[in-house]
Tab-separated table of C-alpha atoms and ligand atoms in Angstrom:
chain	number	residue	atom	x	y	z
A	214	MET	CA	-23.636	36.159	15.301
A	215	GLU	CA	-21.656	34.280	12.992
A	216	PHE	CA	-20.751	31.062	13.729
A	217	GLU	CA	-17.618	28.686	12.833
A	218	PRO	CA	-17.581	24.681	12.922
A	219	VAL	CA	-15.289	22.960	14.503
A	220	ILE	CA	-14.584	19.565	13.866
A	221	GLY	CA	-12.503	16.532	14.799
A	222	LEU	CA	-12.443	12.990	13.379
A	223	GLU	CA	-11.557	9.520	15.037
A	224	VAL	CA	-10.754	7.212	12.328
A	225	HIS	CA	-10.870	3.389	12.709
A	226	SER	CA	-8.862	1.680	10.008
A	227	GLN	CA	-8.794	-2.195	10.200
A	228	LEU	CA	-5.412	-3.270	9.493
A	229	LYS	CA	-4.557	-6.270	6.174
A	230	THR	CA	-2.940	-8.682	8.483
A	231	ASN	CA	-3.923	-12.307	7.876
A	232	THR	CA	-3.973	-13.498	11.490
A	233	LYS	CA	-5.731	-11.363	14.555
A	234	ILE	CA	-4.008	-8.934	16.732
A	235	PHE	CA	-3.444	-11.531	19.527
A	236	CYS	CA	-4.042	-14.802	18.486
A	237	SER	CA	-3.513	-16.629	15.114
A	238	CYS	CA	-6.950	-16.972	13.852
A	239	SER	CA	-8.060	-15.627	10.293
A	240	THR	CA	-9.136	-12.004	9.871
A	241	GLN	CA	-10.719	-12.785	6.460
A	242	PHE	CA	-14.291	-11.022	5.994
A	243	GLY	CA	-17.058	-12.435	5.876
A	244	GLY	CA	-16.831	-16.877	6.479
A	245	ASP	CA	-19.498	-18.348	8.419
A	246	PRO	CA	-20.415	-17.180	11.273
A	247	ASN	CA	-18.060	-18.309	14.082
A	248	THR	CA	-15.986	-20.043	12.679
A	249	HIS	CA	-12.947	-18.111	12.773
A	250	VAL	CA	-12.697	-17.880	16.622
A	251	CYS	CA	-10.530	-19.533	19.334
A	252	PRO	CA	-10.288	-19.443	23.135
A	253	VAL	CA	-8.255	-16.590	22.981
A	254	CYS	CA	-10.837	-13.803	20.338
A	255	LEU	CA	-13.600	-15.997	22.057
A	256	GLY	CA	-12.151	-14.321	26.037
A	257	MET	CA	-11.762	-17.917	27.484
A	258	PRO	CA	-10.836	-18.208	31.232
A	259	GLY	CA	-6.895	-18.214	31.244
A	260	VAL	CA	-5.980	-17.585	27.990
A	261	LEU	CA	-3.337	-15.368	27.297
A	262	PRO	CA	-2.973	-13.118	24.040
A	263	VAL	CA	0.209	-13.158	22.013
A	264	LEU	CA	0.763	-9.972	20.137
A	265	ASN	CA	1.054	-10.011	16.542
A	266	LYS	CA	3.749	-7.914	15.458
A	267	THR	CA	2.888	-6.906	11.840
A	268	VAL	CA	0.251	-4.978	13.559
A	269	VAL	CA	3.068	-3.070	15.471
A	270	GLU	CA	4.934	-2.477	12.365
A	271	TYR	CA	1.625	-1.422	10.157
A	272	ALA	CA	1.028	1.205	12.936
A	273	MET	CA	4.257	2.375	12.787
A	274	ARG	CA	4.320	2.703	8.793
A	275	MET	CA	0.665	4.900	9.810
A	276	ALA	CA	2.832	6.977	12.361
A	277	LEU	CA	6.094	7.500	10.653
A	278	ALA	CA	3.956	8.494	7.094
A	279	THR	CA	1.553	10.930	8.810
A	280	HIS	CA	5.180	12.633	10.693
A	281	CYS	CA	4.225	11.352	14.468
A	282	THR	CA	6.458	10.889	17.157
A	283	ILE	CA	6.925	7.575	18.130
A	284	THR	CA	6.552	6.353	21.528
A	285	ARG	CA	9.746	4.538	22.782
A	286	GLN	CA	7.691	2.458	25.053
A	287	ASN	CA	4.235	2.279	24.373
A	288	ARG	CA	1.788	-0.373	26.363
A	289	PHE	CA	-1.852	-1.978	25.920
A	290	ALA	CA	-4.491	-1.211	28.797
A	291	ARG	CA	-7.816	-2.325	29.159
A	292	LYS	CA	-10.922	-0.473	28.575
A	293	ASN	CA	-13.764	-2.115	30.674
A	294	TYR	CA	-17.505	-1.988	29.313
A	295	PHE	CA	-19.713	-4.831	28.685
A	296	TYR	CA	-21.218	-5.087	25.223
A	297	PRO	CA	-22.621	-8.943	23.643
A	298	ASP	CA	-20.144	-8.581	20.728
A	299	LEU	CA	-17.311	-8.094	23.195
A	300	PRO	CA	-16.526	-11.065	25.330
A	301	LYS	CA	-14.142	-10.195	27.675
A	302	GLY	CA	-16.221	-7.857	29.182
A	303	TYR	CA	-12.668	-5.116	27.925
A	304	GLN	CA	-11.330	-4.382	24.721
A	305	ILE	CA	-7.353	-4.508	24.822
A	306	SER	CA	-6.834	-0.517	23.827
A	307	GLN	CA	-4.272	2.013	24.364
A	308	TYR	CA	-4.654	4.812	26.465
A	309	GLU	CA	-1.688	6.886	28.559
A	310	PHE	CA	1.245	5.639	26.100
A	311	PRO	CA	-0.625	5.081	22.279
A	312	ILE	CA	2.239	4.081	19.884
A	313	ALA	CA	2.445	7.622	18.227
A	314	GLU	CA	1.662	11.080	18.640
A	315	HIS	CA	1.825	14.573	17.601
A	316	GLY	CA	1.443	14.070	13.966
A	317	HIS	CA	-0.152	16.080	10.701
A	318	ILE	CA	-0.952	15.507	7.114
A	319	ASN	CA	-1.933	18.304	4.598
A	320	ILE	CA	-5.224	18.471	2.788
A	321	THR	CA	-5.761	20.040	-0.039
A	322	LEU	CA	-8.942	22.557	-0.060
A	323	GLU	CA	-11.263	23.178	-2.974
A	324	ASP	CA	-9.521	26.101	-4.258
A	325	GLY	CA	-6.397	24.485	-4.407
A	326	THR	CA	-4.454	25.270	-1.654
A	327	THR	CA	-3.107	23.314	1.446
A	328	LYS	CA	-3.829	23.125	4.868
A	329	ARG	CA	-2.068	20.990	7.681
A	330	ILE	CA	-4.421	19.313	10.086
A	331	GLY	CA	-2.476	17.509	12.926
A	332	ILE	CA	-3.232	14.412	14.574
A	333	THR	CA	-3.439	13.867	18.066
A	334	ARG	CA	-2.280	10.252	18.606
A	335	ILE	CA	-2.365	6.846	16.524
A	336	HIS	CA	-3.338	3.947	19.077
A	337	MET	CA	-3.694	-0.103	18.490
A	338	GLU	CA	-6.637	-2.027	19.693
A	339	GLU	CA	-9.032	-4.935	19.098
A	340	ASP	CA	-12.210	-4.735	16.961
A	341	ALA	CA	-15.517	-6.423	18.650
A	342	GLY	CA	-17.750	-8.893	17.173
A	343	LYS	CA	-20.725	-8.663	15.099
A	344	LEU	CA	-24.811	-8.426	16.539
A	345	ILE	CA	-26.902	-9.524	13.549
A	346	HIS	CA	-30.372	-8.050	14.340
A	347	ASP	CA	-32.741	-10.735	13.471
A	348	PRO	CA	-35.667	-8.709	11.542
A	349	GLY	CA	-38.458	-11.518	12.205
A	350	ARG	CA	-37.870	-12.516	15.375
A	351	PRO	CA	-37.471	-10.635	18.436
A	352	VAL	CA	-33.522	-11.905	18.672
A	353	SER	CA	-30.136	-10.989	18.090
A	354	LEU	CA	-27.193	-13.380	17.031
A	355	VAL	CA	-23.912	-12.657	17.867
A	356	ASP	CA	-20.534	-13.530	14.974
A	357	TYR	CA	-17.445	-13.605	16.782
A	358	ASN	CA	-15.386	-13.671	13.499
A	359	ARG	CA	-14.394	-10.174	13.480
A	360	THR	CA	-13.459	-10.015	17.375
A	361	GLY	CA	-9.948	-9.461	17.541
A	362	THR	CA	-9.320	-7.898	14.005
A	363	PRO	CA	-6.490	-5.579	14.284
A	364	LEU	CA	-6.811	-1.817	14.433
A	365	ILE	CA	-5.418	1.956	14.806
A	366	GLU	CA	-7.251	4.403	15.485
A	367	ILE	CA	-6.126	8.015	14.190
A	368	VAL	CA	-7.144	10.747	16.558
A	369	SER	CA	-6.984	14.031	15.018
A	370	GLU	CA	-7.012	17.628	16.682
A	371	PRO	CA	-10.009	19.442	16.129
A	372	ASP	CA	-8.170	21.570	13.818
A	373	LEU	CA	-10.818	20.744	10.572
A	374	ARG	CA	-13.455	24.024	9.943
A	375	SER	CA	-16.630	22.284	7.204
A	376	ALA	CA	-17.514	19.287	6.827
A	377	GLU	CA	-15.763	19.061	3.257
A	378	GLU	CA	-12.645	19.756	4.804
A	379	ALA	CA	-13.524	17.117	7.000
A	380	GLY	CA	-14.359	15.216	3.939
A	381	ALA	CA	-10.695	16.006	2.302
A	382	TYR	CA	-9.224	15.097	5.499
A	383	LEU	CA	-10.705	11.284	5.653
A	384	ARG	CA	-9.729	10.732	1.700
A	385	GLN	CA	-6.097	11.716	2.300
A	386	ILE	CA	-6.549	9.461	5.575
A	387	ARG	CA	-7.883	6.569	3.459
A	388	SER	CA	-5.378	7.305	0.819
A	389	ILE	CA	-1.958	7.215	3.149
A	390	LEU	CA	-3.526	3.804	4.423
A	391	ARG	CA	-4.067	2.534	1.264
A	392	TYR	CA	-0.202	3.653	-0.203
A	393	LEU	CA	1.117	1.851	2.303
A	394	GLY	CA	-0.853	-1.250	2.073
A	395	ILE	CA	-1.835	-2.184	5.472
A	396	SER	CA	-5.693	-1.460	5.174
A	397	ASP	CA	-8.142	-1.486	2.019
A	398	GLY	CA	-10.084	1.223	3.469
A	399	ASN	CA	-13.468	-0.246	2.341
A	400	MET	CA	-16.234	1.471	4.373
A	401	GLU	CA	-18.917	-0.791	3.135
A	402	GLU	CA	-17.546	-3.559	4.637
A	403	GLY	CA	-16.787	-1.729	7.765
A	404	SER	CA	-12.950	-2.014	7.203
A	405	PHE	CA	-12.339	1.941	7.848
A	406	ARG	CA	-15.151	3.671	10.086
A	407	CYS	CA	-14.874	7.540	11.714
A	408	ASP	CA	-16.585	8.939	14.529
A	409	ALA	CA	-16.948	12.946	13.733
A	410	ASN	CA	-16.813	15.525	16.919
A	411	VAL	CA	-18.620	18.656	16.521
A	412	SER	CA	-18.854	21.705	17.432
A	413	ILE	CA	-19.820	25.814	16.944
A	414	ARG	CA	-18.103	28.759	18.568
A	415	PRO	CA	-18.281	32.299	17.613
A	416	ARG	CA	-16.103	33.127	14.696
A	417	GLY	CA	-12.922	35.123	16.097
A	418	THR	CA	-13.013	33.326	19.374
A	419	GLU	CA	-10.772	31.127	20.851
A	420	THR	CA	-12.135	28.862	23.225
A	421	PHE	CA	-14.264	25.608	22.016
A	422	GLY	CA	-17.991	25.021	22.259
A	423	THR	CA	-19.686	21.437	23.141
A	424	ARG	CA	-19.145	19.062	20.783
A	425	ALA	CA	-21.154	16.345	19.983
A	426	GLU	CA	-19.873	12.926	19.043
A	427	LEU	CA	-21.416	11.132	15.701
A	428	LYS	CA	-20.966	7.506	15.935
A	429	ASN	CA	-19.873	5.120	13.119
A	430	LEU	CA	-20.320	6.859	9.913
A	431	ASN	CA	-19.840	4.208	7.387
A	432	SER	CA	-19.819	6.246	4.005
A	433	PHE	CA	-17.962	9.224	2.915
A	434	LYS	CA	-21.381	10.739	2.160
A	435	TYR	CA	-22.484	10.496	5.269
A	436	VAL	CA	-19.543	11.724	7.157
A	437	GLU	CA	-20.358	15.035	5.036
A	438	SER	CA	-24.180	15.145	5.460
A	439	ALA	CA	-23.892	13.973	9.024
A	440	ILE	CA	-21.642	16.928	9.882
A	441	ALA	CA	-23.499	19.725	8.193
A	442	TYR	CA	-26.673	18.381	9.480
A	443	GLU	CA	-25.068	18.598	12.700
A	444	ILE	CA	-23.429	22.649	12.531
A	445	LYS	CA	-27.253	22.947	11.456
A	446	ARG	CA	-28.893	21.841	14.038
A	447	GLN	CA	-25.750	22.897	16.851
A	448	LYS	CA	-26.950	26.690	15.364
A	449	ALA	CA	-30.364	26.500	15.172
A	450	VAL	CA	-30.278	24.824	18.957
A	451	ILE	CA	-28.280	28.435	20.142
A	452	ALA	CA	-30.469	30.697	18.171
A	453	ASP	CA	-33.405	29.429	20.137
A	454	GLY	CA	-31.540	30.516	23.318
A	455	GLY	CA	-30.445	26.640	24.060
A	456	LYS	CA	-27.325	25.031	24.981
A	457	VAL	CA	-25.671	22.690	22.848
A	458	VAL	CA	-25.042	19.424	25.243
A	459	GLN	CA	-22.439	17.001	25.114
A	460	GLU	CA	-23.775	13.501	23.727
A	461	THR	CA	-23.332	11.141	21.104
A	462	ARG	CA	-25.482	11.092	18.397
A	463	LEU	CA	-26.320	7.927	15.376
A	464	TRP	CA	-26.998	9.217	11.773
A	465	ASP	CA	-30.248	7.957	9.918
A	466	SER	CA	-29.288	7.847	6.420
A	467	ALA	CA	-32.872	7.077	5.475
A	468	LYS	CA	-34.062	10.048	7.189
A	469	ASN	CA	-31.523	12.109	6.483
A	470	ARG	CA	-30.783	13.136	10.606
A	471	SER	CA	-29.539	12.268	13.408
A	472	ASN	CA	-31.246	11.251	16.600
A	473	SER	CA	-29.159	11.412	20.397
A	474	MET	CA	-28.107	8.017	21.504
A	475	ARG	CA	-26.802	8.677	24.352
A	476	GLY	CA	-25.110	11.002	26.804
A	477	LYS	CA	-21.049	11.090	26.371
A	478	GLU	CA	-19.418	8.938	28.191
A	479	GLU	CA	-15.556	9.964	30.077
A	480	ALA	CA	-12.741	8.218	29.919
A	481	HIS	CA	-12.910	7.527	33.587
A	482	ASP	CA	-16.568	5.274	33.049
A	483	TYR	CA	-13.890	2.520	31.236
A	484	ARG	CA	-11.694	2.180	34.344
A	485	TYR	CA	-8.793	2.002	32.278
A	486	PHE	CA	-5.856	0.026	33.324
A	487	PRO	CA	-2.631	-1.155	31.936
A	488	ASP	CA	-2.621	-4.548	30.905
A	489	PRO	CA	-1.003	-7.158	33.025
A	490	ASP	CA	-1.219	-9.544	30.311
A	491	LEU	CA	1.044	-7.733	27.973
A	492	VAL	CA	4.465	-6.584	28.178
A	493	PRO	CA	5.522	-3.212	27.053
A	494	ILE	CA	6.133	-2.963	23.350
A	495	VAL	CA	9.902	-1.391	23.277
A	496	ILE	CA	10.746	0.193	20.055
A	497	ASP	CA	14.747	0.975	19.225
A	498	ASP	CA	15.679	3.216	16.015
A	499	GLU	CA	16.985	0.496	14.368
A	500	TRP	CA	13.388	-0.953	14.232
A	501	ILE	CA	11.812	2.764	13.315
A	502	GLU	CA	14.558	3.488	10.359
A	503	SER	CA	13.537	-0.480	8.967
A	504	VAL	CA	10.223	0.526	8.515
A	505	GLN	CA	10.713	3.992	7.804
A	506	LYS	CA	13.175	2.381	4.504
A	507	SER	CA	10.006	-0.053	3.478
A	508	LEU	CA	7.966	3.063	2.979
A	509	PRO	CA	6.385	3.767	-0.583
A	510	GLU	CA	6.589	7.024	-2.229
A	511	LEU	CA	3.267	8.899	-0.224
A	512	PRO	CA	0.643	10.769	-2.174
A	513	GLU	CA	1.606	13.869	-1.156
A	514	ALA	CA	5.120	13.212	-2.794
A	515	ARG	CA	3.630	11.531	-5.220
A	516	LYS	CA	1.534	14.028	-6.261
A	517	GLU	CA	4.310	17.022	-5.960
A	518	ARG	CA	6.525	14.723	-8.484
A	519	PHE	CA	3.545	14.667	-11.010
A	520	ILE	CA	3.920	17.928	-11.131
A	521	SER	CA	7.384	18.677	-11.548
A	522	GLU	CA	8.310	15.901	-13.877
A	523	TYR	CA	5.155	15.672	-15.789
A	524	GLU	CA	4.259	19.015	-15.906
A	525	LEU	CA	0.713	18.850	-14.904
A	526	PRO	CA	-1.980	20.551	-13.508
A	527	VAL	CA	-1.871	20.348	-9.691
A	528	TYR	CA	-5.689	19.460	-10.533
A	529	ASP	CA	-4.828	16.637	-12.503
A	530	ALA	CA	-1.928	15.586	-9.935
A	531	GLU	CA	-4.134	15.427	-7.518
A	532	VAL	CA	-7.027	13.617	-9.160
A	533	LEU	CA	-4.139	10.798	-10.410
A	534	THR	CA	-2.199	10.092	-6.970
A	535	THR	CA	-5.689	9.646	-4.870
A	536	ALA	CA	-5.294	5.871	-5.580
A	537	ARG	CA	-1.635	4.293	-5.923
A	538	GLU	CA	-3.028	1.855	-8.572
A	539	LEU	CA	-4.491	4.752	-10.669
A	540	ALA	CA	-1.146	6.520	-10.338
A	541	ASP	CA	1.009	3.161	-11.475
A	542	TYR	CA	-1.541	3.245	-14.436
A	543	PHE	CA	-1.093	6.745	-15.196
A	544	GLU	CA	2.566	6.291	-14.843
A	545	ASP	CA	2.856	2.722	-17.100
A	546	CYS	CA	1.190	4.890	-19.566
A	547	VAL	CA	3.402	7.424	-19.991
A	548	ARG	CA	6.198	5.430	-19.874
A	549	GLN	CA	5.147	3.902	-23.420
A	550	ILE	CA	3.766	7.065	-24.655
A	551	ASN	CA	6.043	9.946	-23.460
A	552	ASN	CA	3.063	12.316	-23.790
A	553	PRO	CA	2.667	13.421	-19.880
A	554	LYS	CA	-0.491	15.726	-20.299
A	555	MET	CA	-2.372	13.649	-23.112
A	556	VAL	CA	-2.398	10.333	-20.816
A	557	SER	CA	-3.700	12.671	-18.051
A	558	ASN	CA	-6.572	13.953	-20.105
A	559	TRP	CA	-7.510	9.944	-21.415
A	560	VAL	CA	-7.024	8.716	-17.923
A	561	MET	CA	-9.172	11.310	-16.041
A	562	GLY	CA	-11.579	12.351	-18.619
A	563	THR	CA	-12.591	8.883	-20.516
A	564	LEU	CA	-11.213	5.820	-18.454
A	565	LEU	CA	-12.657	7.611	-15.409
A	566	GLY	CA	-15.714	8.371	-17.176
A	567	LEU	CA	-16.163	5.116	-17.839
A	568	LEU	CA	-15.415	2.942	-14.346
A	569	LYS	CA	-17.421	5.512	-12.601
A	570	THR	CA	-20.270	4.631	-14.745
A	571	GLU	CA	-19.539	0.902	-14.990
A	572	GLY	CA	-19.089	1.239	-10.950
A	573	LYS	CA	-15.303	-0.452	-11.249
A	574	THR	CA	-11.702	0.957	-10.015
A	575	ILE	CA	-8.977	1.213	-11.893
A	576	GLU	CA	-7.813	-2.396	-11.021
A	577	ASP	CA	-10.802	-3.932	-12.794
A	578	SER	CA	-10.497	-1.427	-15.729
A	579	PRO	CA	-11.745	-3.370	-18.995
A	580	VAL	CA	-8.746	-1.252	-20.596
A	581	SER	CA	-5.139	-2.027	-19.710
A	582	SER	CA	-2.386	0.556	-19.284
A	583	ALA	CA	-0.887	-1.148	-22.328
A	584	GLN	CA	-3.931	-0.943	-24.302
A	585	LEU	CA	-4.435	2.925	-23.924
A	586	ALA	CA	-0.737	3.869	-24.655
A	587	GLU	CA	-1.618	1.760	-27.964
A	588	LEU	CA	-4.819	3.554	-28.669
A	589	LEU	CA	-3.326	7.138	-27.944
A	590	THR	CA	0.309	5.893	-30.069
A	591	LEU	CA	-2.224	5.511	-32.783
A	592	ILE	CA	-3.616	8.997	-32.368
A	593	LYS	CA	0.124	10.517	-32.115
A	594	THR	CA	1.424	9.025	-35.286
A	595	SER	CA	-1.721	10.536	-37.014
A	596	VAL	CA	-2.574	6.838	-37.770
A	597	ILE	CA	-6.877	8.101	-36.604
A	598	SER	CA	-7.781	11.672	-35.216
A	599	GLY	CA	-8.857	12.019	-31.386
A	600	LYS	CA	-12.589	11.849	-32.379
A	601	ILE	CA	-12.328	8.488	-33.924
A	602	ALA	CA	-10.191	7.204	-31.026
A	603	LYS	CA	-12.986	7.911	-28.355
A	604	THR	CA	-15.043	5.384	-31.050
A	605	VAL	CA	-12.158	2.820	-30.755
A	606	PHE	CA	-12.134	3.303	-26.661
A	607	GLU	CA	-15.666	2.304	-26.307
A	608	GLU	CA	-15.257	-0.614	-28.977
A	609	MET	CA	-12.020	-1.778	-26.995
A	610	VAL	CA	-14.423	-1.407	-23.510
A	611	LYS	CA	-16.756	-3.903	-25.569
A	612	SER	CA	-14.780	-6.161	-27.301
A	613	GLY	CA	-11.447	-6.726	-25.490
A	614	LYS	CA	-9.963	-6.071	-28.493
A	615	SER	CA	-6.500	-4.143	-29.080
A	616	PRO	CA	-6.960	-1.174	-30.970
A	617	LYS	CA	-5.078	-1.738	-34.318
A	618	VAL	CA	-7.136	-4.723	-34.701
A	619	ILE	CA	-10.210	-2.485	-34.186
A	620	VAL	CA	-9.209	0.152	-36.432
A	621	GLU	CA	-7.868	-2.359	-38.836
A	622	GLU	CA	-11.382	-3.975	-39.076
A	623	LYS	CA	-13.736	-1.219	-38.946
A	624	GLY	CA	-11.338	0.760	-41.798
A	625	LEU	CA	-11.002	3.577	-39.354
A	626	VAL	CA	-7.328	4.985	-40.631
A	627	GLN	CA	-7.181	8.365	-40.949
A	628	VAL	CA	-7.049	10.145	-44.607
A	629	THR	CA	-3.975	12.254	-44.587
A	630	ASP	CA	-3.750	12.401	-48.467
A	631	GLU	CA	-4.439	16.024	-48.706
A	632	SER	CA	-5.511	15.552	-52.233
A	633	ALA	CA	-8.243	13.601	-51.297
A	634	ILE	CA	-9.066	15.918	-48.689
A	635	GLU	CA	-8.635	18.876	-51.033
A	636	ALA	CA	-11.597	17.438	-52.938
A	637	VAL	CA	-14.108	17.422	-49.753
A	638	VAL	CA	-13.091	20.874	-48.727
A	639	ASP	CA	-13.636	22.267	-52.203
A	640	GLN	CA	-16.907	20.330	-52.414
A	641	VAL	CA	-18.181	21.911	-48.983
A	642	ILE	CA	-17.004	25.244	-49.630
A	643	ALA	CA	-19.105	25.104	-53.284
A	644	ALA	CA	-22.365	23.724	-51.711
A	645	ASN	CA	-22.190	26.249	-49.147
A	646	PRO	CA	-22.214	30.245	-50.727
A	647	GLY	CA	-24.105	31.529	-47.741
A	648	GLU	CA	-21.713	30.313	-45.218
A	649	VAL	CA	-18.456	31.435	-47.723
A	650	GLU	CA	-20.416	34.971	-47.636
A	651	LYS	CA	-20.698	35.662	-43.920
A	652	PHE	CA	-17.127	33.951	-43.172
A	653	LYS	CA	-15.910	36.164	-45.633
A	654	ALA	CA	-17.666	39.454	-43.896
A	655	GLY	CA	-16.008	38.603	-40.369
A	656	ASN	CA	-17.953	35.399	-38.706
A	657	ALA	CA	-15.142	33.555	-37.654
A	658	LYS	CA	-17.292	30.945	-35.773
A	659	ILE	CA	-18.336	29.694	-39.072
A	660	MET	CA	-15.184	27.899	-39.418
A	661	GLY	CA	-16.591	25.588	-37.156
A	662	PHE	CA	-19.182	24.755	-39.341
A	663	PHE	CA	-16.981	24.028	-42.134
A	664	VAL	CA	-14.514	21.745	-40.433
A	665	GLY	CA	-17.605	20.098	-39.136
A	666	GLN	CA	-18.675	19.515	-42.975
A	667	VAL	CA	-15.485	17.875	-43.888
A	668	MET	CA	-15.658	15.794	-41.025
A	669	ARG	CA	-19.144	14.723	-41.624
A	670	GLU	CA	-18.451	14.134	-45.137
A	671	THR	CA	-15.243	11.842	-44.202
A	672	LYS	CA	-16.915	9.850	-41.398
A	673	GLY	CA	-14.330	11.783	-39.224
A	674	LYS	CA	-11.599	10.182	-40.763
A	675	ALA	CA	-9.690	13.275	-42.064
A	676	ASN	CA	-6.832	14.570	-40.347
A	677	PRO	CA	-8.338	17.177	-38.399
A	678	GLN	CA	-4.966	19.623	-38.740
A	679	ILE	CA	-5.318	19.022	-42.601
A	680	VAL	CA	-8.834	20.130	-42.688
A	681	ASN	CA	-8.027	23.216	-40.910
A	682	LYS	CA	-4.998	24.477	-42.770
A	683	LEU	CA	-7.030	23.491	-46.106
A	684	LEU	CA	-9.865	25.800	-45.076
A	685	LYS	CA	-7.614	28.619	-43.965
A	686	GLU	CA	-6.136	28.720	-47.527
A	687	LYS	CA	-9.339	28.664	-49.807
A	688	LEU	CA	-11.444	30.735	-47.089
A	689	LYS	CA	-8.720	33.661	-47.499
B	897	ADP	P1	-13.018	10.538	23.132
B	897	ADP	O1	-13.209	8.983	22.772
B	897	ADP	O2	-13.726	10.860	24.428
B	897	ADP	O3	-14.131	11.229	21.810
B	897	ADP	P2	-10.672	11.524	21.705
B	897	ADP	O4	-9.413	12.151	22.405
B	897	ADP	O5	-10.485	10.077	21.404
B	897	ADP	O6	-11.909	11.465	22.747
B	897	ADP	O7	-11.389	12.081	20.532
B	897	ADP	C1	-11.910	13.363	21.114
B	897	ADP	C2	-11.947	13.802	19.447
B	897	ADP	O8	-12.799	15.012	19.273
B	897	ADP	C3	-10.521	14.612	18.709
B	897	ADP	O9	-10.472	14.025	17.280
B	897	ADP	C4	-10.702	16.319	18.668
B	897	ADP	O10	-10.144	16.954	18.131
B	897	ADP	C5	-12.302	16.101	19.101
B	897	ADP	N1	-12.579	17.780	19.721
B	897	ADP	C6	-12.629	17.870	20.880
B	897	ADP	N2	-13.078	18.746	21.494
B	897	ADP	C7	-13.473	19.352	20.497
B	897	ADP	C8	-14.366	20.222	20.261
B	897	ADP	N3	-15.143	21.183	21.340
B	897	ADP	N4	-15.241	20.390	19.452
B	897	ADP	C9	-15.150	19.221	17.910
B	897	ADP	N5	-14.179	18.429	18.500
B	897	ADP	C10	-13.506	18.488	19.414
B	898	MG	MG1	-14.501	9.494	20.955
B	899	ZN	ZN1	-8.440	-16.169	17.922
């Protein structure tokens, strides 16, 4: 029997507010343990939480960006459980009345088509602290700096059908959060985390199978490998005549497998009830409108605009709009040199390649958009060839010098003087009578050989159009 995977993701994202959700402690990552704390986030008796309005606005931003309906009167609930990093004995979260519901986003699949993925709900909650297990001693330490950092949880419908789709969904969610400026989406620092729910069912059937939940996946790679592993595991269980049990599993990235952590907890285990310390949040049209107005152009819209305005292929538009900073860089360049496809090729091929090998992001690119535009202008005005430009680019990265200075210092200016190039062309033709024969006998590929020879003789400085033109004339 053929099985189809069914996947739903729960994404937790910290919000980039300056202060915590219910007190004025700093949300700064790091810091000496237990220095960003106060009686409220330490859960001392008698303290009262005061809601940070920016958290609500950030959650509304995400809700509107994902086409959710905002709950006009939403409220906080206590989710009761004990954990050493949760000093109150309960987490303030939302339950029956989350801030937003019934949204969707579109993801782009490998074949370039898009698929709509439903968003079940978005709710606000507080983060817990962090346990640090001392490898040298049989003790665990607890750091409450993270306690009370604002989070939104974004729950998807079980609309995803493969590990790749789950990866694409997660990337799109992260991209939207970053465009909105409400989260840094940093998986390494744990400010963006994901639980994946996975089940399988016979292809063509409607009812869902029993799901396993993979907890706290903290890299895109782990999300995809843990889901792929889980699909395989469940297929094997069923092939063996067994049944998938509902449980929570943990991914072991060193062993590339997941292990059962515990049986699945149910909502009623948490004894949710409305938090009596916090009044309901009432959101009116005016507030929604003002947040709506503050939204930037989002990745999907920007991608569509890149396709129509700059006539870029879908793939280019997709890559260039993944991050707001990258799209800005591209548009800065295009403003200075009006040749979008040329800019796109250089940004996607050369620049992103370089950033990847250097482990950098576009924000700390060693070549600014102005410098890249200057380099491309040199190509466009035939001062240098595209090939020489690659050498200049490498030098720009190394020395930080401007392309013009490099071209001057190294004498890389392109030769466009026809008679000078003609002399070399004649020389190359004279030196290779055998190849001339082959070309005349119909082997068109030989042209490349001649161009290569002329370029070698001129150290890559001959204008390629002129070289081609002259060779064609002379070999006719
Ligand atoms: P819980 O907190 O109990 O995990 P949530 O409602 O927060 O419940 O999240 C449930 C997640 O699991 C959602 O993303 C949903 O799409 C997904 N899900 C529900 N049923 C299944 C299923 N049978 N197979 C895969 N995913 C599922
Ligand atoms: Mg869950
Ligand atoms: Zn505090």
